[in-house]
Backbone as a chain_set.jsonl record, in Angstrom:
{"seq": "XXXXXXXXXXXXXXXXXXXXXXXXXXXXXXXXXXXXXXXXXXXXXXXXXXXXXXXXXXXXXXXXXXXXXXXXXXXXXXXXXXXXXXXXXXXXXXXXXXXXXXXXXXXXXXXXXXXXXXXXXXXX", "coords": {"N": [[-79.218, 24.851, 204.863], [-77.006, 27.576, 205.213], [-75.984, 30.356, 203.229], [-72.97, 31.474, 202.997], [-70.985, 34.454, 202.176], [-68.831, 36.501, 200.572], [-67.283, 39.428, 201.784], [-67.31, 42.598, 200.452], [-65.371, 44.862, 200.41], [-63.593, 43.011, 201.847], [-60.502, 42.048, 201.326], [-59.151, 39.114, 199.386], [-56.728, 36.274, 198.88], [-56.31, 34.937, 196.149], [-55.747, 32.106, 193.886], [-55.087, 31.585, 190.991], [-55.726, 29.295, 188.709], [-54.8, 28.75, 186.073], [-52.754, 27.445, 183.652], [-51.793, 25.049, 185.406], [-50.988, 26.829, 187.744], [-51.826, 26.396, 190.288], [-51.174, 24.15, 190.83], [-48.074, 24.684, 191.455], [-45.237, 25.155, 193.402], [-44.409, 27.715, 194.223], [-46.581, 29.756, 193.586], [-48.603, 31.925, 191.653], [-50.132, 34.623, 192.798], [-53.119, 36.352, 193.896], [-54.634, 39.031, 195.213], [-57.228, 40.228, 195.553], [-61.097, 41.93, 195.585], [-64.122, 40.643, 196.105], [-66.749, 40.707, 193.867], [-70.242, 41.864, 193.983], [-73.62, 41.252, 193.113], [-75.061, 43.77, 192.146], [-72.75, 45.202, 192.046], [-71.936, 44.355, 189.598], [-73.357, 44.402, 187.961], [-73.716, 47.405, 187.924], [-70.883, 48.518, 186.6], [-71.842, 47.248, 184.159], [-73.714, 49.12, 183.482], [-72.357, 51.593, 183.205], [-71.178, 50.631, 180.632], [-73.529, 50.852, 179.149], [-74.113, 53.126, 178.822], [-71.733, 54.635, 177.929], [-71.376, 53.491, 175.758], [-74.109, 53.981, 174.093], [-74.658, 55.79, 172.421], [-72.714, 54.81, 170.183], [-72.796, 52.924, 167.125], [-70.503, 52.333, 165.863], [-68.807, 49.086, 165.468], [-66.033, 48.988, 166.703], [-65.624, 51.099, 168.44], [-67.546, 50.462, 170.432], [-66.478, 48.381, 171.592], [-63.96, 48.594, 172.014], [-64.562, 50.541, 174.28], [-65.66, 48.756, 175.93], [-63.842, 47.664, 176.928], [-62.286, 49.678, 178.386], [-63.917, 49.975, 180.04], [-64.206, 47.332, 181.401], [-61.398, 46.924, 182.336], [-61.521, 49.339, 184.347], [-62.896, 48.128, 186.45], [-61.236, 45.939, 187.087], [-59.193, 46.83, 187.632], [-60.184, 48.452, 189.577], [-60.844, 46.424, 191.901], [-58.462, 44.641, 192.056], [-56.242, 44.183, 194.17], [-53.719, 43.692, 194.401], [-50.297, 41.97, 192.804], [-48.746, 38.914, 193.119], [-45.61, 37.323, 192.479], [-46.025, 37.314, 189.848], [-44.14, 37.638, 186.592], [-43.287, 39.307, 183.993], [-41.022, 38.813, 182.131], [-37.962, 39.578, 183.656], [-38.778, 41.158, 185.454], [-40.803, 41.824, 188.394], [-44.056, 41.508, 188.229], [-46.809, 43.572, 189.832], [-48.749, 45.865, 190.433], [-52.297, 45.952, 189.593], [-53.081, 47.445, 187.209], [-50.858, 47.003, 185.155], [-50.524, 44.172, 185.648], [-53.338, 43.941, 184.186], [-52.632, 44.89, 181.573], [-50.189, 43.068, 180.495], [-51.025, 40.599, 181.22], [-51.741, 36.827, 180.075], [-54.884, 36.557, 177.84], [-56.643, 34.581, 178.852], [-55.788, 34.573, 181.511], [-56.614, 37.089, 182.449], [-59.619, 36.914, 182.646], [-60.026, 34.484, 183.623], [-59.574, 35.341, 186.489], [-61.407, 37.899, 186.35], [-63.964, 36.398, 186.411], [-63.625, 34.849, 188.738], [-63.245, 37.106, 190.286], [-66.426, 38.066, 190.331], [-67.956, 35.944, 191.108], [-68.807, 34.338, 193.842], [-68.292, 31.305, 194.341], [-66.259, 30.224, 192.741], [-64.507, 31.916, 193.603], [-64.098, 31.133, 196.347], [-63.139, 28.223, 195.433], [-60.578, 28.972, 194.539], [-59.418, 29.791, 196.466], [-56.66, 31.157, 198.58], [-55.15, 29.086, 200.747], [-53.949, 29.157, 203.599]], "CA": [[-77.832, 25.247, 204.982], [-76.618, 29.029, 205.591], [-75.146, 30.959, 202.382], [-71.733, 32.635, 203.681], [-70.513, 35.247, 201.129], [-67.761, 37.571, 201.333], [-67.743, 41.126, 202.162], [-66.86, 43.266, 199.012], [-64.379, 45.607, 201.058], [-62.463, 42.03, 201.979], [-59.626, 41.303, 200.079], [-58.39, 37.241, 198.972], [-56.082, 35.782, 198.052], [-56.777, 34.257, 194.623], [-54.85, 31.368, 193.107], [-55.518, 30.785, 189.365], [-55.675, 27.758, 188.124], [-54.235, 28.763, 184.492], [-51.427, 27.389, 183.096], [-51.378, 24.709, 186.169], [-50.921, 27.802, 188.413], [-52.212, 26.025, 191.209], [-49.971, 23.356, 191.424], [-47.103, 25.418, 191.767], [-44.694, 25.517, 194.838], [-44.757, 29.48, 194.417], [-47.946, 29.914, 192.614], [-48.972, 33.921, 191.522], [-51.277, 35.008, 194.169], [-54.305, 37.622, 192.627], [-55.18, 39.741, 195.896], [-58.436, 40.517, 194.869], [-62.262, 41.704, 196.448], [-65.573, 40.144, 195.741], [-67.759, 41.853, 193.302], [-71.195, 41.634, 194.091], [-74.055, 41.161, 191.413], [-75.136, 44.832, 192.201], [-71.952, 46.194, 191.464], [-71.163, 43.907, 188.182], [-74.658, 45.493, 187.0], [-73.059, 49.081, 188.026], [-69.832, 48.197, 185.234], [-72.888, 46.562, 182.653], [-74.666, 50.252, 183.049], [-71.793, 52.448, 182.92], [-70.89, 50.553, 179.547], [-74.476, 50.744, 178.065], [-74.32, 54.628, 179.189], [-70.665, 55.136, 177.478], [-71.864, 52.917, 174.089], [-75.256, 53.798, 174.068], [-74.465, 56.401, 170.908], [-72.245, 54.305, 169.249], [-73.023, 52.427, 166.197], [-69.168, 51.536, 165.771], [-68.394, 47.87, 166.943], [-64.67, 49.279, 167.202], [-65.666, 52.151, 169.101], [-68.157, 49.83, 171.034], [-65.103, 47.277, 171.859], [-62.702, 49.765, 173.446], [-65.531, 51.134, 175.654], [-65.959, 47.742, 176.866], [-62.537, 47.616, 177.606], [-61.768, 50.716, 178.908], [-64.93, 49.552, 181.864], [-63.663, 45.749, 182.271], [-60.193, 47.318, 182.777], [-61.795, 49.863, 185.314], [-63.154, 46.749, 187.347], [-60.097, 45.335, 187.037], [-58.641, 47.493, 188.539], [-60.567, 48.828, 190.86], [-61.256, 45.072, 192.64], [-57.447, 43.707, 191.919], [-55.288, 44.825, 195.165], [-52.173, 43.317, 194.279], [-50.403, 40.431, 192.742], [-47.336, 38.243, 194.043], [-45.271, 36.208, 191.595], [-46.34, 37.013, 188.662], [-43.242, 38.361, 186.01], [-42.758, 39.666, 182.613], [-39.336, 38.716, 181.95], [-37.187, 39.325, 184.539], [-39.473, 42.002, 186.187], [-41.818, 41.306, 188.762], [-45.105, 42.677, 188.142], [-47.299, 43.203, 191.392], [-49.788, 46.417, 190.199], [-53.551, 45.386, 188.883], [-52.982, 47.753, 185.988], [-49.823, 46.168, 184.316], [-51.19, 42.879, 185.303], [-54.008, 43.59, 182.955], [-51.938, 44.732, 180.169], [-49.253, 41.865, 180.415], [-51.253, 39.114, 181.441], [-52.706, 36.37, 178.772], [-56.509, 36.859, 177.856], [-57.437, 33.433, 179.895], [-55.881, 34.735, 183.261], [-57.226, 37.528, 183.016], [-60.706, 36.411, 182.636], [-60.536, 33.72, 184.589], [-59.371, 36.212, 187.852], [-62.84, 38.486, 186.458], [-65.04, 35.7, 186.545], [-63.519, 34.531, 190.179], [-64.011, 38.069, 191.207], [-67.266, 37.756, 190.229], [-68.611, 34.001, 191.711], [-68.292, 33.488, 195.429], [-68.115, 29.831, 194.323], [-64.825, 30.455, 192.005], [-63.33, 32.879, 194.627], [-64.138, 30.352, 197.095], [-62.571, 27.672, 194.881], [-59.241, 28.987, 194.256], [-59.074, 30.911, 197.436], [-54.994, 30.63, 199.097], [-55.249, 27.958, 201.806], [-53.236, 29.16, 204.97]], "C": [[-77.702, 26.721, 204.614], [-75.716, 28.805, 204.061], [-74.252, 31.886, 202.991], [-70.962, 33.352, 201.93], [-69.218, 36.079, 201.788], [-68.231, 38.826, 200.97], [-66.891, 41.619, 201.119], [-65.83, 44.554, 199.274], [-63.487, 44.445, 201.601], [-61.274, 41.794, 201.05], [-58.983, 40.052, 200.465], [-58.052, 37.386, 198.569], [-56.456, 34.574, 197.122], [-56.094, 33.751, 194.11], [-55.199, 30.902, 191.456], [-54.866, 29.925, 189.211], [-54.976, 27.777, 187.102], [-52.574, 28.523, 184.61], [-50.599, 26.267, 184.363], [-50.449, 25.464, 187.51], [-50.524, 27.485, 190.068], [-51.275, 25.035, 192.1], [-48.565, 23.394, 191.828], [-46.515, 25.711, 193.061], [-44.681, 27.124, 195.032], [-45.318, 30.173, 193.366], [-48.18, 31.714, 192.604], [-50.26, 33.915, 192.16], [-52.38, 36.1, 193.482], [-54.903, 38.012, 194.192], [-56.293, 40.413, 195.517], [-60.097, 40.808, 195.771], [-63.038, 41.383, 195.515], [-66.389, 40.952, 194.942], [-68.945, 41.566, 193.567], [-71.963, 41.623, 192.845], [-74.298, 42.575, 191.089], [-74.043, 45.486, 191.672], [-71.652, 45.843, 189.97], [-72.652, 44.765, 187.511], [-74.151, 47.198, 187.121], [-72.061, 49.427, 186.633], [-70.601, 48.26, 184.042], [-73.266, 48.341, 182.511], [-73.607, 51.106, 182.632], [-71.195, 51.9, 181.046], [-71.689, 50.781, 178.642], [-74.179, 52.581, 178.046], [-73.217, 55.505, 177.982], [-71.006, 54.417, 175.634], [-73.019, 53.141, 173.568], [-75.726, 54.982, 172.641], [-73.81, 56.11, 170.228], [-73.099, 53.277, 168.441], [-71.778, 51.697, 165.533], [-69.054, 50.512, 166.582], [-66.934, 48.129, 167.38], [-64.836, 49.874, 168.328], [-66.092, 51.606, 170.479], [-67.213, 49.13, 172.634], [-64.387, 48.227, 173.422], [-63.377, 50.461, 174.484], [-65.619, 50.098, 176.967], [-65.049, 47.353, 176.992], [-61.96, 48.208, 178.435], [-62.879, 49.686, 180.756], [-64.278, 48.206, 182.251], [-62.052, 46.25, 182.659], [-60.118, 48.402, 184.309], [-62.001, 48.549, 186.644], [-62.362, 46.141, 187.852], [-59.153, 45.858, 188.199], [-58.968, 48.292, 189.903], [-60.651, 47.527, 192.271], [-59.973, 44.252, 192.545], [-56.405, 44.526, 193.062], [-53.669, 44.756, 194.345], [-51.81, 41.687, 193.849], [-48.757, 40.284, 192.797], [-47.032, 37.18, 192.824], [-45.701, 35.905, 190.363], [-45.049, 37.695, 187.448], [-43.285, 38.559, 184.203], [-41.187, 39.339, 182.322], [-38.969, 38.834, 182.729], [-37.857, 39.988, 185.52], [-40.715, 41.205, 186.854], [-42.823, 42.23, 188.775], [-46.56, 42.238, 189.333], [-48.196, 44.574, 191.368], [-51.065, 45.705, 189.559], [-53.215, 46.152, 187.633], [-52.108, 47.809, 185.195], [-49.789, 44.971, 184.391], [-52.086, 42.571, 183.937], [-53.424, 43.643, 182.027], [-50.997, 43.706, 180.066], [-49.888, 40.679, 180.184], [-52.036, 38.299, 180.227], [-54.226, 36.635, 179.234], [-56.94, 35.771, 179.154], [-57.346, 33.613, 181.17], [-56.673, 35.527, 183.588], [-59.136, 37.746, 183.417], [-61.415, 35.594, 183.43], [-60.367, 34.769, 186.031], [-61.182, 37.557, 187.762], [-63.747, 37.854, 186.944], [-65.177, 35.308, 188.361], [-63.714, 35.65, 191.009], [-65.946, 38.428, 191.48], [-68.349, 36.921, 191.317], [-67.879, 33.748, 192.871], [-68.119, 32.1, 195.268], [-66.489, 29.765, 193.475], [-64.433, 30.674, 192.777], [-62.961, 31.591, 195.336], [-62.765, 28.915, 196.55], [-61.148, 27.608, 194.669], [-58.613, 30.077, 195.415], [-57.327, 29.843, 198.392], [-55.923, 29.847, 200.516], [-53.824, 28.372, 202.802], [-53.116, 27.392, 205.462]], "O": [[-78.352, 27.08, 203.632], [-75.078, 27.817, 203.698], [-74.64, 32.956, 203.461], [-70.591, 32.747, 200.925], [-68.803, 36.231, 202.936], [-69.127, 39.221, 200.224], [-65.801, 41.088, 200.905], [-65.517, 45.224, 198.29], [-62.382, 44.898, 201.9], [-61.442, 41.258, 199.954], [-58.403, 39.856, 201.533], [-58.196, 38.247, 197.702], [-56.835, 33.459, 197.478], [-55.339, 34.516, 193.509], [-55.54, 29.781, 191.079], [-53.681, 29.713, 189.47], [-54.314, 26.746, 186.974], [-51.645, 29.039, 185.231], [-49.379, 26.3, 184.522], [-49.526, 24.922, 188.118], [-49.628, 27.903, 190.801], [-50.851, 25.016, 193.255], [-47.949, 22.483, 192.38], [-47.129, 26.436, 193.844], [-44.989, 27.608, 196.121], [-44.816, 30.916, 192.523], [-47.902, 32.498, 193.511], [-51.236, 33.198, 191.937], [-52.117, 36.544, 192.365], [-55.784, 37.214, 194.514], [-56.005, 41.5, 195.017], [-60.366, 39.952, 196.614], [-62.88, 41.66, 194.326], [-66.744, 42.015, 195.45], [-68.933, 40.361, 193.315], [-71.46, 41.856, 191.746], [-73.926, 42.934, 189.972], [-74.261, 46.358, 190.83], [-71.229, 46.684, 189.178], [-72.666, 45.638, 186.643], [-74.365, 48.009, 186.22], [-72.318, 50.304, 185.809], [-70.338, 48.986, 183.082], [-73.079, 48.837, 181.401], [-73.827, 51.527, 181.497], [-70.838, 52.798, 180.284], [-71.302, 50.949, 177.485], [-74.063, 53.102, 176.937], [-73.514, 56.518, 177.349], [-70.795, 55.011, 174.577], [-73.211, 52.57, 172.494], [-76.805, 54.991, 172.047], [-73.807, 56.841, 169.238], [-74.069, 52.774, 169.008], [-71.899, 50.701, 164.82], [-69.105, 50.531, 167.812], [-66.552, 47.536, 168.389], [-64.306, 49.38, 169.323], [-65.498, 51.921, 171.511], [-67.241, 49.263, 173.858], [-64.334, 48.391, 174.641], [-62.797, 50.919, 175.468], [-65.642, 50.264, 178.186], [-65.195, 46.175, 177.319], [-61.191, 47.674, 179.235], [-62.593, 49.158, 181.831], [-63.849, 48.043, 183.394], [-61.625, 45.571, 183.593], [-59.198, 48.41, 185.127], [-61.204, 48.281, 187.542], [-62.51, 45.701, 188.992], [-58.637, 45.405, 189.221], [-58.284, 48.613, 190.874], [-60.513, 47.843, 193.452], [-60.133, 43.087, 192.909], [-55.817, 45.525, 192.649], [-52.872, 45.591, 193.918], [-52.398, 40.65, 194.157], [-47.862, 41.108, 192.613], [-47.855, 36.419, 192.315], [-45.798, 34.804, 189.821], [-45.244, 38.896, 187.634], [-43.308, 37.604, 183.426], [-40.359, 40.229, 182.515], [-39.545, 37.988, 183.413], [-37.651, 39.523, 186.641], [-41.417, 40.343, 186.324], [-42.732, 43.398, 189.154], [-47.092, 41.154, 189.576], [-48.634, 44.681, 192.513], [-50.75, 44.713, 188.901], [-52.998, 45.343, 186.731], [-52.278, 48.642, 184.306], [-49.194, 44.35, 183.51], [-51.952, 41.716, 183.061], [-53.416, 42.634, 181.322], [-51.169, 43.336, 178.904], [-49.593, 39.856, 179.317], [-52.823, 38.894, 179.491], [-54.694, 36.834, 180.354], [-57.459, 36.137, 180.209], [-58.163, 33.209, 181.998], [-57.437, 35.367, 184.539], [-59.677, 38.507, 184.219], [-62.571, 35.619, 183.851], [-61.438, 34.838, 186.633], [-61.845, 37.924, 188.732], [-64.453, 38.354, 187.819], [-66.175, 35.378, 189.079], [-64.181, 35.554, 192.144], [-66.512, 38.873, 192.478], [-69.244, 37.331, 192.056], [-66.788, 33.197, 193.014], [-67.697, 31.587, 196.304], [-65.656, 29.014, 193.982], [-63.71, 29.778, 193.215], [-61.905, 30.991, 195.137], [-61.725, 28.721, 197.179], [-60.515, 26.554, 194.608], [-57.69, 30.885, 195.304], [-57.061, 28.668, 198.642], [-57.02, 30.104, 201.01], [-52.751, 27.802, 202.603], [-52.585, 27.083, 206.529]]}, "num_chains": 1, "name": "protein.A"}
């Protein structure tokens, strides 16, 4: 049986599961592309590169935030239905800061894993 992947210039639509997401008549959508393993090793190096003279785990931390927030953003198009209070928020980089830890983790990991993506990919 043939492995079909997606193309890492595609963008999906991404339904998270969190918080019964899924089951939702107007579920928050995560427009999102595929990361390959090549590129998630690109993120891993630029963090060893940016921590690689620290000795602070603070210092450490926020490095490896600053890069999973790059990622984040670089691979999150757009998102539909997701709100802060009354506001709807529909950038990747006020998603990350708003959203709880678990979404946004789980939406890394699914950018990640053609089998996740696949998994929670919108159904036309």
């Amino acid at each position: 049986m043939a492995i079909l992947s997606f193309d890492q210039d595609t963008v999906v639509e991404y339904v998270p599961e969190y918080a019964g997401n899924r089951d939702s008549l107007d579920p928050c959508v995560v427009c999102l592309k595929f990361v390959p393993y090549a590129r998630v090793q690109h993120y891993a190096r630029l963090i060893a590169a940016r921590t690689g003279g620290y000795s602070d785990p603070a210092k450490n931390a926020e490095v490896t935030h600053e890069i999973q927030k790059k990622q984040f953003v670089d691979n999150v198009d757009s998102v539909t239905n997701y709100f802060v209070g009354e506001m709807e928020v529909s950038g990747p980089s006020e998603f990350y800061d708003t959203a709880d830890t678990d979404l946004v983790i789980e939406v890394i990991k699914a950018m990640e894993s053609h089998s996740r993506l696949t998994e929670g990919q919108r159904k036309n």
